[in-house]
Amino acid sequence: MKLLKRLTEADAPSGRENAVRDIIKEEAERLGYEVCTDALGSVIAHRSGSGKKLMFDAHIDEIGIIASYTDDNGFIRFGAVGGLYTKELQHRRVRFENGTIGVIGSEEKAFDEKPELSKLYIDIGAKNKAAAEKLVKTGDSAVFDGEFYQKGDTVISKALDDRVGCYILLKAMEELEESENDLYFVFSTQEEVGLRGARTAAFNIMPDYAIAVDVTDTGDTPSCPVMDVRLGEGAAIKIMDRSVMCDSHVVSSLRKLAAANKIPYQSEIMTDGGTDAGAIALTGGGVRAGGISVPTRYIHSPAEMASKKDINACIELVKAACAYSWQ
Ligand code: CO
Ligand code: ZN
């Protein structure tokens, strides 16, 4: 879990992913993989083989905000980097790359059910524009502050979306046994702003099969929307989300592998949000793609919650998929 903590503590809003990229490169090189970085900043780790070309993907970026304007009194207006729930933003802390912490406030009376982003601002405690601009300039981005915590099977942190996916791939890469497959592990950028890094990486690789590893919603909290995924009940094998209809051969193969290896699994249909699987599937002439997801509560908040049991199930399922003789 030390590695997961380190991955979540690094800040990487979309397009500014260096901090996480450095950790991933260091780990992948330590594990003896051939590592390169593409033009969009995605890290691609390769272990060659004579079998099918498989691509596993997890995104390294996280949601955040970007400073867009500072007023005369030193209050900073901002844009969204990825999908923000504006009604949950008030009084949250954000952290800029230089360590400056700000608090999100809202214009008086503007904080109704769903405040518009334009009515919110960031307060870094500066007394005027000049003082504010010494710390934060237009174009600087920030992420939510949310400390890593673990106890028993429970993990809570910011950016589990999708550092937990990066962690799963790195663990699988480390524990992998013999495999004849030609294996590519992609740590992609800019997922949260439109599944971008995975698309160009997939174009470079053009795999026979691709599997995106990311978080998914659950249907197990009070009065939440119905969904057949629960925390602690295993790896979620994706069937569909708003970006993708998973390849049926990938879905059935993952189910078969889970059953054969006694890995607990569930079936995921996520009605809100997409994943890199969607962008990869539509690359070039098309790629047969699927997904393995970590059931996660409170996605896109500073306190995302997952279970170690599910994380371990996902690691086992990725390893099984790496070693499988894909037809
Ligand atoms: Co996300
Ligand atoms: Zn994600």
mmCIF file of C-alpha atoms and ligand atoms in Angstrom:
data_model
loop_
_atom_site.group_PDB
_atom_site.id
_atom_site.type_symbol
_atom_site.label_atom_id
_atom_site.label_comp_id
_atom_site.label_asym_id
_atom_site.label_seq_id
_atom_site.Cartn_x
_atom_site.Cartn_y
_atom_site.Cartn_z
ATOM 1 C CA MET A 1 0.000 0.000 0.000
ATOM 2 C CA LYS A 2 3.041 2.262 0.342
ATOM 3 C CA LEU A 3 3.205 2.586 -3.430
ATOM 4 C CA LEU A 4 -0.512 3.437 -3.673
ATOM 5 C CA LYS A 5 -0.060 6.107 -0.993
ATOM 6 C CA ARG A 6 2.880 7.574 -2.882
ATOM 7 C CA LEU A 7 0.925 7.566 -6.150
ATOM 8 C CA THR A 8 -2.108 9.305 -4.619
ATOM 9 C CA GLU A 9 0.003 11.895 -2.817
ATOM 10 C CA ALA A 10 1.550 13.051 -6.091
ATOM 11 C CA ASP A 11 -0.526 15.786 -7.746
ATOM 12 C CA ALA A 12 -1.296 15.435 -11.449
ATOM 13 C CA PRO A 13 -4.171 17.485 -12.858
ATOM 14 C CA SER A 14 -4.808 16.619 -16.527
ATOM 15 C CA GLY A 15 -2.075 17.982 -18.787
ATOM 16 C CA ARG A 16 0.308 18.515 -15.840
ATOM 17 C CA GLU A 17 1.075 14.934 -14.937
ATOM 18 C CA ASN A 18 4.866 15.055 -14.403
ATOM 19 C CA ALA A 19 4.828 14.151 -10.708
ATOM 20 C CA VAL A 20 3.015 10.865 -11.284
ATOM 21 C CA ARG A 21 4.782 10.186 -14.573
ATOM 22 C CA ASP A 22 8.156 10.283 -12.783
ATOM 23 C CA ILE A 23 7.068 7.689 -10.208
ATOM 24 C CA ILE A 24 5.646 5.367 -12.878
ATOM 25 C CA LYS A 25 8.771 5.585 -15.044
ATOM 26 C CA GLU A 26 10.984 4.858 -12.087
ATOM 27 C CA GLU A 27 8.891 1.820 -11.068
ATOM 28 C CA ALA A 28 8.528 0.404 -14.586
ATOM 29 C CA GLU A 29 12.271 0.738 -15.220
ATOM 30 C CA ARG A 30 13.057 -0.869 -11.878
ATOM 31 C CA LEU A 31 10.899 -3.818 -12.956
ATOM 32 C CA GLY A 32 12.982 -4.207 -16.115
ATOM 33 C CA TYR A 33 10.437 -3.049 -18.693
ATOM 34 C CA GLU A 34 11.282 -1.145 -21.849
ATOM 35 C CA VAL A 35 9.839 2.308 -21.086
ATOM 36 C CA CYS A 36 9.057 5.299 -23.301
ATOM 37 C CA THR A 37 6.969 8.462 -23.105
ATOM 38 C CA ASP A 38 4.852 9.628 -26.043
ATOM 39 C CA ALA A 39 4.080 13.165 -27.249
ATOM 40 C CA LEU A 40 1.058 13.563 -24.958
ATOM 41 C CA GLY A 41 3.097 12.417 -21.974
ATOM 42 C CA SER A 42 1.721 8.914 -21.542
ATOM 43 C CA VAL A 43 4.191 6.331 -20.269
ATOM 44 C CA ILE A 44 4.309 3.077 -22.233
ATOM 45 C CA ALA A 45 6.010 0.063 -20.646
ATOM 46 C CA HIS A 46 6.623 -2.904 -22.936
ATOM 47 C CA ARG A 47 7.560 -6.548 -22.444
ATOM 48 C CA SER A 48 7.801 -8.266 -25.795
ATOM 49 C CA GLY A 49 6.414 -11.661 -26.649
ATOM 50 C CA SER A 50 5.425 -13.681 -29.706
ATOM 51 C CA GLY A 51 1.712 -13.961 -28.835
ATOM 52 C CA LYS A 52 -1.136 -11.474 -29.120
ATOM 53 C CA LYS A 53 -0.512 -7.787 -28.661
ATOM 54 C CA LEU A 54 -2.277 -6.759 -25.454
ATOM 55 C CA MET A 55 -2.662 -3.235 -24.132
ATOM 56 C CA PHE A 56 -3.502 -2.527 -20.512
ATOM 57 C CA ASP A 57 -4.310 1.071 -19.662
ATOM 58 C CA ALA A 58 -4.713 3.190 -16.530
ATOM 59 C CA HIS A 59 -4.810 6.981 -16.550
ATOM 60 C CA ILE A 60 -2.345 9.003 -14.501
ATOM 61 C CA ASP A 61 -4.216 12.327 -14.421
ATOM 62 C CA GLU A 62 -6.788 13.483 -11.885
ATOM 63 C CA ILE A 63 -9.536 16.093 -11.844
ATOM 64 C CA GLY A 64 -8.740 19.601 -10.663
ATOM 65 C CA ILE A 65 -9.157 23.280 -11.422
ATOM 66 C CA ILE A 66 -7.234 25.857 -13.468
ATOM 67 C CA ALA A 67 -6.827 29.507 -12.478
ATOM 68 C CA SER A 68 -8.362 31.763 -15.154
ATOM 69 C CA TYR A 69 -8.536 35.286 -13.686
ATOM 70 C CA THR A 70 -7.529 37.152 -10.515
ATOM 71 C CA ASP A 71 -9.548 40.170 -9.407
ATOM 72 C CA ASP A 72 -8.219 43.338 -7.732
ATOM 73 C CA ASN A 73 -8.924 41.915 -4.281
ATOM 74 C CA GLY A 74 -6.873 38.783 -4.946
ATOM 75 C CA PHE A 75 -9.736 36.320 -5.446
ATOM 76 C CA ILE A 76 -9.084 33.789 -8.211
ATOM 77 C CA ARG A 77 -11.723 32.602 -10.687
ATOM 78 C CA PHE A 78 -11.187 29.176 -12.204
ATOM 79 C CA GLY A 79 -12.193 26.658 -14.820
ATOM 80 C CA ALA A 80 -12.825 22.940 -14.392
ATOM 81 C CA VAL A 81 -10.220 20.336 -15.306
ATOM 82 C CA GLY A 82 -12.444 17.288 -15.747
ATOM 83 C CA GLY A 83 -15.860 16.557 -14.280
ATOM 84 C CA LEU A 84 -16.436 18.631 -11.135
ATOM 85 C CA TYR A 85 -19.620 18.456 -9.086
ATOM 86 C CA THR A 86 -20.079 22.164 -8.423
ATOM 87 C CA LYS A 87 -22.507 21.657 -5.540
ATOM 88 C CA GLU A 88 -19.779 19.841 -3.605
ATOM 89 C CA LEU A 89 -17.039 22.389 -4.149
ATOM 90 C CA GLN A 90 -17.696 25.039 -1.523
ATOM 91 C CA HIS A 91 -15.073 25.283 1.231
ATOM 92 C CA ARG A 92 -12.934 22.584 -0.298
ATOM 93 C CA ARG A 93 -9.165 22.971 -0.260
ATOM 94 C CA VAL A 94 -7.196 23.005 -3.500
ATOM 95 C CA ARG A 95 -3.405 22.702 -3.774
ATOM 96 C CA PHE A 96 -1.363 24.337 -6.536
ATOM 97 C CA GLU A 97 1.895 22.906 -7.868
ATOM 98 C CA ASN A 98 4.028 25.219 -5.683
ATOM 99 C CA GLY A 99 2.167 24.020 -2.577
ATOM 100 C CA THR A 100 -0.121 27.043 -2.222
ATOM 101 C CA ILE A 101 -3.438 26.020 -0.664
ATOM 102 C CA GLY A 102 -6.653 27.833 -1.492
ATOM 103 C CA VAL A 103 -10.248 27.529 -0.276
ATOM 104 C CA ILE A 104 -13.162 27.537 -2.705
ATOM 105 C CA GLY A 105 -15.806 30.107 -1.811
ATOM 106 C CA SER A 106 -18.955 31.268 -3.530
ATOM 107 C CA GLU A 107 -20.494 34.640 -4.216
ATOM 108 C CA GLU A 108 -22.993 35.592 -1.528
ATOM 109 C CA LYS A 109 -26.412 33.985 -2.159
ATOM 110 C CA ALA A 110 -25.081 32.127 -5.189
ATOM 111 C CA PHE A 111 -24.764 28.845 -3.392
ATOM 112 C CA ASP A 112 -28.029 27.204 -4.261
ATOM 113 C CA GLU A 113 -28.484 23.546 -5.223
ATOM 114 C CA LYS A 114 -26.207 23.695 -8.252
ATOM 115 C CA PRO A 115 -24.058 26.815 -8.277
ATOM 116 C CA GLU A 116 -22.501 27.805 -11.550
ATOM 117 C CA LEU A 117 -18.733 27.591 -11.706
ATOM 118 C CA SER A 118 -18.644 31.295 -12.604
ATOM 119 C CA LYS A 119 -20.033 32.164 -9.127
ATOM 120 C CA LEU A 120 -17.232 30.351 -7.329
ATOM 121 C CA TYR A 121 -13.747 31.637 -6.563
ATOM 122 C CA ILE A 122 -10.554 30.529 -4.820
ATOM 123 C CA ASP A 123 -9.316 32.403 -1.776
ATOM 124 C CA ILE A 124 -5.604 31.991 -1.040
ATOM 125 C CA GLY A 125 -5.651 34.657 1.654
ATOM 126 C CA ALA A 126 -3.913 37.253 -0.517
ATOM 127 C CA LYS A 127 -4.819 40.867 0.162
ATOM 128 C CA ASN A 128 -4.785 42.034 -3.450
ATOM 129 C CA LYS A 129 -4.115 41.011 -7.061
ATOM 130 C CA ALA A 130 -0.358 41.586 -6.915
ATOM 131 C CA ALA A 131 0.015 39.506 -3.756
ATOM 132 C CA ALA A 132 -2.140 36.720 -5.209
ATOM 133 C CA GLU A 133 -0.192 36.630 -8.471
ATOM 134 C CA LYS A 134 3.054 36.051 -6.605
ATOM 135 C CA LEU A 135 1.635 32.650 -5.668
ATOM 136 C CA VAL A 136 -0.848 31.745 -8.398
ATOM 137 C CA LYS A 137 -0.847 32.850 -12.031
ATOM 138 C CA THR A 138 -3.457 32.428 -14.745
ATOM 139 C CA GLY A 139 -2.986 28.940 -16.189
ATOM 140 C CA ASP A 140 -1.756 27.354 -12.965
ATOM 141 C CA SER A 141 -3.735 24.253 -12.075
ATOM 142 C CA ALA A 142 -4.501 22.680 -8.732
ATOM 143 C CA VAL A 143 -5.956 19.465 -7.317
ATOM 144 C CA PHE A 144 -8.111 18.674 -4.286
ATOM 145 C CA ASP A 145 -6.403 18.083 -1.009
ATOM 146 C CA GLY A 146 -7.390 14.673 0.391
ATOM 147 C CA GLU A 147 -5.076 12.677 2.607
ATOM 148 C CA PHE A 148 -4.462 8.960 2.093
ATOM 149 C CA TYR A 149 -5.934 6.717 4.797
ATOM 150 C CA GLN A 150 -6.149 2.962 5.194
ATOM 151 C CA LYS A 151 -7.484 0.645 7.834
ATOM 152 C CA GLY A 152 -8.486 -2.996 7.462
ATOM 153 C CA ASP A 153 -9.736 -3.418 3.903
ATOM 154 C CA THR A 154 -10.691 0.252 3.503
ATOM 155 C CA VAL A 155 -8.719 2.837 1.560
ATOM 156 C CA ILE A 156 -9.759 6.507 1.363
ATOM 157 C CA SER A 157 -7.917 9.142 -0.667
ATOM 158 C CA LYS A 158 -8.091 11.761 -3.337
ATOM 159 C CA ALA A 159 -7.201 10.549 -6.841
ATOM 160 C CA LEU A 160 -7.915 6.850 -6.331
ATOM 161 C CA ASP A 161 -9.396 7.644 -9.761
ATOM 162 C CA ASP A 162 -7.141 6.423 -11.244
ATOM 163 C CA ARG A 163 -3.953 5.956 -9.211
ATOM 164 C CA VAL A 164 -5.487 2.719 -8.002
ATOM 165 C CA GLY A 165 -5.491 1.575 -11.643
ATOM 166 C CA CYS A 166 -1.824 2.584 -11.997
ATOM 167 C CA TYR A 167 -1.050 0.671 -8.800
ATOM 168 C CA ILE A 168 -2.860 -2.431 -10.087
ATOM 169 C CA LEU A 169 -0.906 -2.396 -13.359
ATOM 170 C CA LEU A 170 2.448 -1.869 -11.598
ATOM 171 C CA LYS A 171 1.697 -4.727 -9.181
ATOM 172 C CA ALA A 172 0.657 -7.013 -12.039
ATOM 173 C CA MET A 173 3.824 -6.050 -13.951
ATOM 174 C CA GLU A 174 5.869 -6.959 -10.890
ATOM 175 C CA GLU A 175 4.184 -10.270 -10.107
ATOM 176 C CA LEU A 176 3.680 -11.422 -13.675
ATOM 177 C CA GLU A 177 4.772 -14.947 -14.455
ATOM 178 C CA GLU A 178 5.457 -16.426 -17.870
ATOM 179 C CA SER A 179 3.447 -14.971 -20.719
ATOM 180 C CA GLU A 180 3.877 -15.442 -24.449
ATOM 181 C CA ASN A 181 1.891 -12.281 -25.156
ATOM 182 C CA ASP A 182 3.334 -9.014 -26.388
ATOM 183 C CA LEU A 183 2.459 -6.832 -23.402
ATOM 184 C CA TYR A 184 2.014 -3.071 -23.348
ATOM 185 C CA PHE A 185 1.164 -1.234 -20.139
ATOM 186 C CA VAL A 186 0.019 2.300 -20.849
ATOM 187 C CA PHE A 187 -0.171 4.974 -18.169
ATOM 188 C CA SER A 188 -2.158 7.545 -20.050
ATOM 189 C CA THR A 189 -2.637 11.290 -19.659
ATOM 190 C CA GLN A 190 -5.703 13.543 -19.976
ATOM 191 C CA GLU A 191 -8.427 10.957 -19.397
ATOM 192 C CA GLU A 192 -10.479 13.316 -17.277
ATOM 193 C CA VAL A 193 -10.720 15.913 -20.030
ATOM 194 C CA GLY A 194 -11.847 13.525 -22.772
ATOM 195 C CA LEU A 195 -9.978 10.185 -22.871
ATOM 196 C CA ARG A 196 -7.145 11.783 -24.836
ATOM 197 C CA GLY A 197 -3.823 10.150 -23.920
ATOM 198 C CA ALA A 198 -5.152 6.616 -24.316
ATOM 199 C CA ARG A 199 -6.277 7.364 -27.866
ATOM 200 C CA THR A 200 -2.845 8.359 -29.180
ATOM 201 C CA ALA A 201 -1.101 5.582 -27.241
ATOM 202 C CA ALA A 202 -3.484 2.991 -28.694
ATOM 203 C CA PHE A 203 -2.835 4.363 -32.192
ATOM 204 C CA ASN A 204 0.899 3.821 -31.701
ATOM 205 C CA ILE A 205 0.416 0.285 -30.423
ATOM 206 C CA MET A 206 -2.678 -0.918 -32.325
ATOM 207 C CA PRO A 207 -3.217 -3.871 -29.986
ATOM 208 C CA ASP A 208 -5.243 -7.012 -30.692
ATOM 209 C CA TYR A 209 -7.023 -6.515 -27.378
ATOM 210 C CA ALA A 210 -7.119 -3.669 -24.860
ATOM 211 C CA ILE A 211 -8.252 -3.528 -21.258
ATOM 212 C CA ALA A 212 -8.703 -0.268 -19.361
ATOM 213 C CA VAL A 213 -8.332 -0.439 -15.589
ATOM 214 C CA ASP A 214 -10.207 2.342 -13.803
ATOM 215 C CA VAL A 215 -12.659 3.007 -10.986
ATOM 216 C CA THR A 216 -16.422 2.510 -11.258
ATOM 217 C CA ASP A 217 -19.419 3.642 -9.226
ATOM 218 C CA THR A 218 -21.172 1.354 -6.767
ATOM 219 C CA GLY A 219 -24.819 0.725 -6.000
ATOM 220 C CA ASP A 220 -24.467 0.036 -2.302
ATOM 221 C CA THR A 221 -24.886 3.344 -0.441
ATOM 222 C CA PRO A 222 -28.205 4.577 1.042
ATOM 223 C CA SER A 223 -30.813 5.421 -1.610
ATOM 224 C CA CYS A 224 -28.253 5.518 -4.427
ATOM 225 C CA PRO A 225 -29.107 4.726 -8.054
ATOM 226 C CA VAL A 226 -29.453 1.023 -8.768
ATOM 227 C CA MET A 227 -26.199 -0.588 -9.910
ATOM 228 C CA ASP A 228 -25.077 -4.194 -9.523
ATOM 229 C CA VAL A 229 -21.648 -3.370 -8.038
ATOM 230 C CA ARG A 230 -20.763 -3.411 -4.328
ATOM 231 C CA LEU A 231 -17.635 -2.489 -2.404
ATOM 232 C CA GLY A 232 -15.627 -5.536 -1.334
ATOM 233 C CA GLU A 233 -17.303 -8.017 -3.672
ATOM 234 C CA GLY A 234 -14.600 -8.289 -6.285
ATOM 235 C CA ALA A 235 -13.241 -6.913 -9.531
ATOM 236 C CA ALA A 236 -15.916 -5.326 -11.716
ATOM 237 C CA ILE A 237 -15.820 -6.604 -15.280
ATOM 238 C CA LYS A 238 -17.092 -3.794 -17.463
ATOM 239 C CA ILE A 239 -19.892 -4.511 -19.895
ATOM 240 C CA MET A 240 -20.849 -0.967 -20.806
ATOM 241 C CA ASP A 241 -20.488 2.675 -19.859
ATOM 242 C CA ARG A 242 -21.267 5.921 -21.676
ATOM 243 C CA SER A 243 -18.141 5.620 -23.814
ATOM 244 C CA VAL A 244 -18.062 1.941 -24.739
ATOM 245 C CA MET A 245 -19.861 -1.310 -25.433
ATOM 246 C CA CYS A 246 -17.183 -3.760 -24.354
ATOM 247 C CA ASP A 247 -16.172 -6.448 -26.810
ATOM 248 C CA SER A 248 -18.158 -9.557 -25.920
ATOM 249 C CA HIS A 249 -15.171 -11.872 -26.334
ATOM 250 C CA VAL A 250 -13.175 -9.732 -23.895
ATOM 251 C CA VAL A 251 -16.064 -9.780 -21.381
ATOM 252 C CA SER A 252 -16.567 -13.546 -21.598
ATOM 253 C CA SER A 253 -12.823 -14.243 -21.459
ATOM 254 C CA LEU A 254 -12.417 -12.099 -18.325
ATOM 255 C CA ARG A 255 -15.361 -13.865 -16.656
ATOM 256 C CA LYS A 256 -13.917 -17.245 -17.569
ATOM 257 C CA LEU A 257 -10.480 -16.270 -16.223
ATOM 258 C CA ALA A 258 -11.979 -14.942 -12.974
ATOM 259 C CA ALA A 259 -13.987 -18.135 -12.430
ATOM 260 C CA ALA A 260 -11.027 -20.413 -13.277
ATOM 261 C CA ASN A 261 -8.701 -18.547 -10.900
ATOM 262 C CA LYS A 262 -11.311 -18.154 -8.135
ATOM 263 C CA ILE A 263 -11.144 -14.361 -8.368
ATOM 264 C CA PRO A 264 -14.332 -12.697 -7.052
ATOM 265 C CA TYR A 265 -15.949 -10.576 -9.769
ATOM 266 C CA GLN A 266 -19.072 -8.549 -10.518
ATOM 267 C CA SER A 267 -20.675 -7.138 -13.664
ATOM 268 C CA GLU A 268 -20.404 -3.430 -14.315
ATOM 269 C CA ILE A 269 -22.827 -1.281 -16.244
ATOM 270 C CA MET A 270 -22.033 2.344 -15.444
ATOM 271 C CA THR A 271 -24.633 4.796 -16.693
ATOM 272 C CA ASP A 272 -22.654 7.912 -15.769
ATOM 273 C CA GLY A 273 -19.220 8.613 -17.222
ATOM 274 C CA GLY A 274 -16.854 6.829 -19.565
ATOM 275 C CA THR A 275 -13.393 5.288 -19.595
ATOM 276 C CA ASP A 276 -10.332 5.022 -21.765
ATOM 277 C CA ALA A 277 -11.796 1.753 -23.133
ATOM 278 C CA GLY A 278 -14.136 3.941 -25.205
ATOM 279 C CA ALA A 279 -11.364 5.964 -26.823
ATOM 280 C CA ILE A 280 -9.184 2.901 -27.408
ATOM 281 C CA ALA A 281 -12.071 0.995 -29.043
ATOM 282 C CA LEU A 282 -12.476 3.796 -31.602
ATOM 283 C CA THR A 283 -8.785 4.078 -32.497
ATOM 284 C CA GLY A 284 -7.633 3.314 -36.055
ATOM 285 C CA GLY A 285 -9.886 0.708 -37.633
ATOM 286 C CA GLY A 286 -11.151 -0.205 -34.155
ATOM 287 C CA VAL A 287 -9.786 -2.170 -31.206
ATOM 288 C CA ARG A 288 -11.480 -4.970 -29.271
ATOM 289 C CA ALA A 289 -11.634 -3.408 -25.823
ATOM 290 C CA GLY A 290 -12.949 -4.059 -22.344
ATOM 291 C CA GLY A 291 -12.426 -2.926 -18.792
ATOM 292 C CA ILE A 292 -11.606 -4.101 -15.299
ATOM 293 C CA SER A 293 -12.849 -1.676 -12.641
ATOM 294 C CA VAL A 294 -12.352 -1.054 -8.948
ATOM 295 C CA PRO A 295 -15.691 -0.429 -7.197
ATOM 296 C CA THR A 296 -15.273 3.045 -5.681
ATOM 297 C CA ARG A 297 -17.590 5.285 -3.666
ATOM 298 C CA TYR A 298 -17.590 9.095 -3.891
ATOM 299 C CA ILE A 299 -15.704 9.250 -7.201
ATOM 300 C CA HIS A 300 -14.328 12.705 -8.096
ATOM 301 C CA SER A 301 -14.261 13.817 -4.471
ATOM 302 C CA PRO A 302 -11.225 14.261 -2.178
ATOM 303 C CA ALA A 303 -12.426 11.181 -0.260
ATOM 304 C CA GLU A 304 -12.831 8.351 -2.759
ATOM 305 C CA MET A 305 -13.272 4.993 -1.031
ATOM 306 C CA ALA A 306 -12.231 1.536 -2.229
ATOM 307 C CA SER A 307 -11.578 -1.909 -0.771
ATOM 308 C CA LYS A 308 -8.237 -3.716 -0.706
ATOM 309 C CA LYS A 309 -10.085 -6.954 -1.446
ATOM 310 C CA ASP A 310 -11.292 -5.539 -4.764
ATOM 311 C CA ILE A 311 -7.898 -4.028 -5.558
ATOM 312 C CA ASN A 312 -6.245 -7.426 -5.038
ATOM 313 C CA ALA A 313 -8.917 -9.148 -7.138
ATOM 314 C CA CYS A 314 -8.167 -6.680 -9.961
ATOM 315 C CA ILE A 315 -4.410 -7.362 -9.730
ATOM 316 C CA GLU A 316 -5.070 -11.109 -10.000
ATOM 317 C CA LEU A 317 -7.431 -10.635 -12.947
ATOM 318 C CA VAL A 318 -4.939 -8.435 -14.840
ATOM 319 C CA LYS A 319 -2.212 -11.049 -14.263
ATOM 320 C CA ALA A 320 -4.527 -13.808 -15.524
ATOM 321 C CA ALA A 321 -5.382 -11.740 -18.615
ATOM 322 C CA CYS A 322 -1.674 -11.126 -19.299
ATOM 323 C CA ALA A 323 -0.910 -14.861 -19.243
ATOM 324 C CA TYR A 324 -4.053 -15.996 -21.140
ATOM 325 C CA SER A 325 -3.822 -17.499 -24.632
ATOM 326 C CA TRP A 326 -6.131 -15.042 -26.373
ATOM 327 C CA GLN A 327 -7.741 -16.358 -29.555
HETATM 328 CO CO CO B 1 -12.440 10.166 -13.248
HETATM 329 ZN ZN ZN B 2 -10.803 7.419 -14.009
#
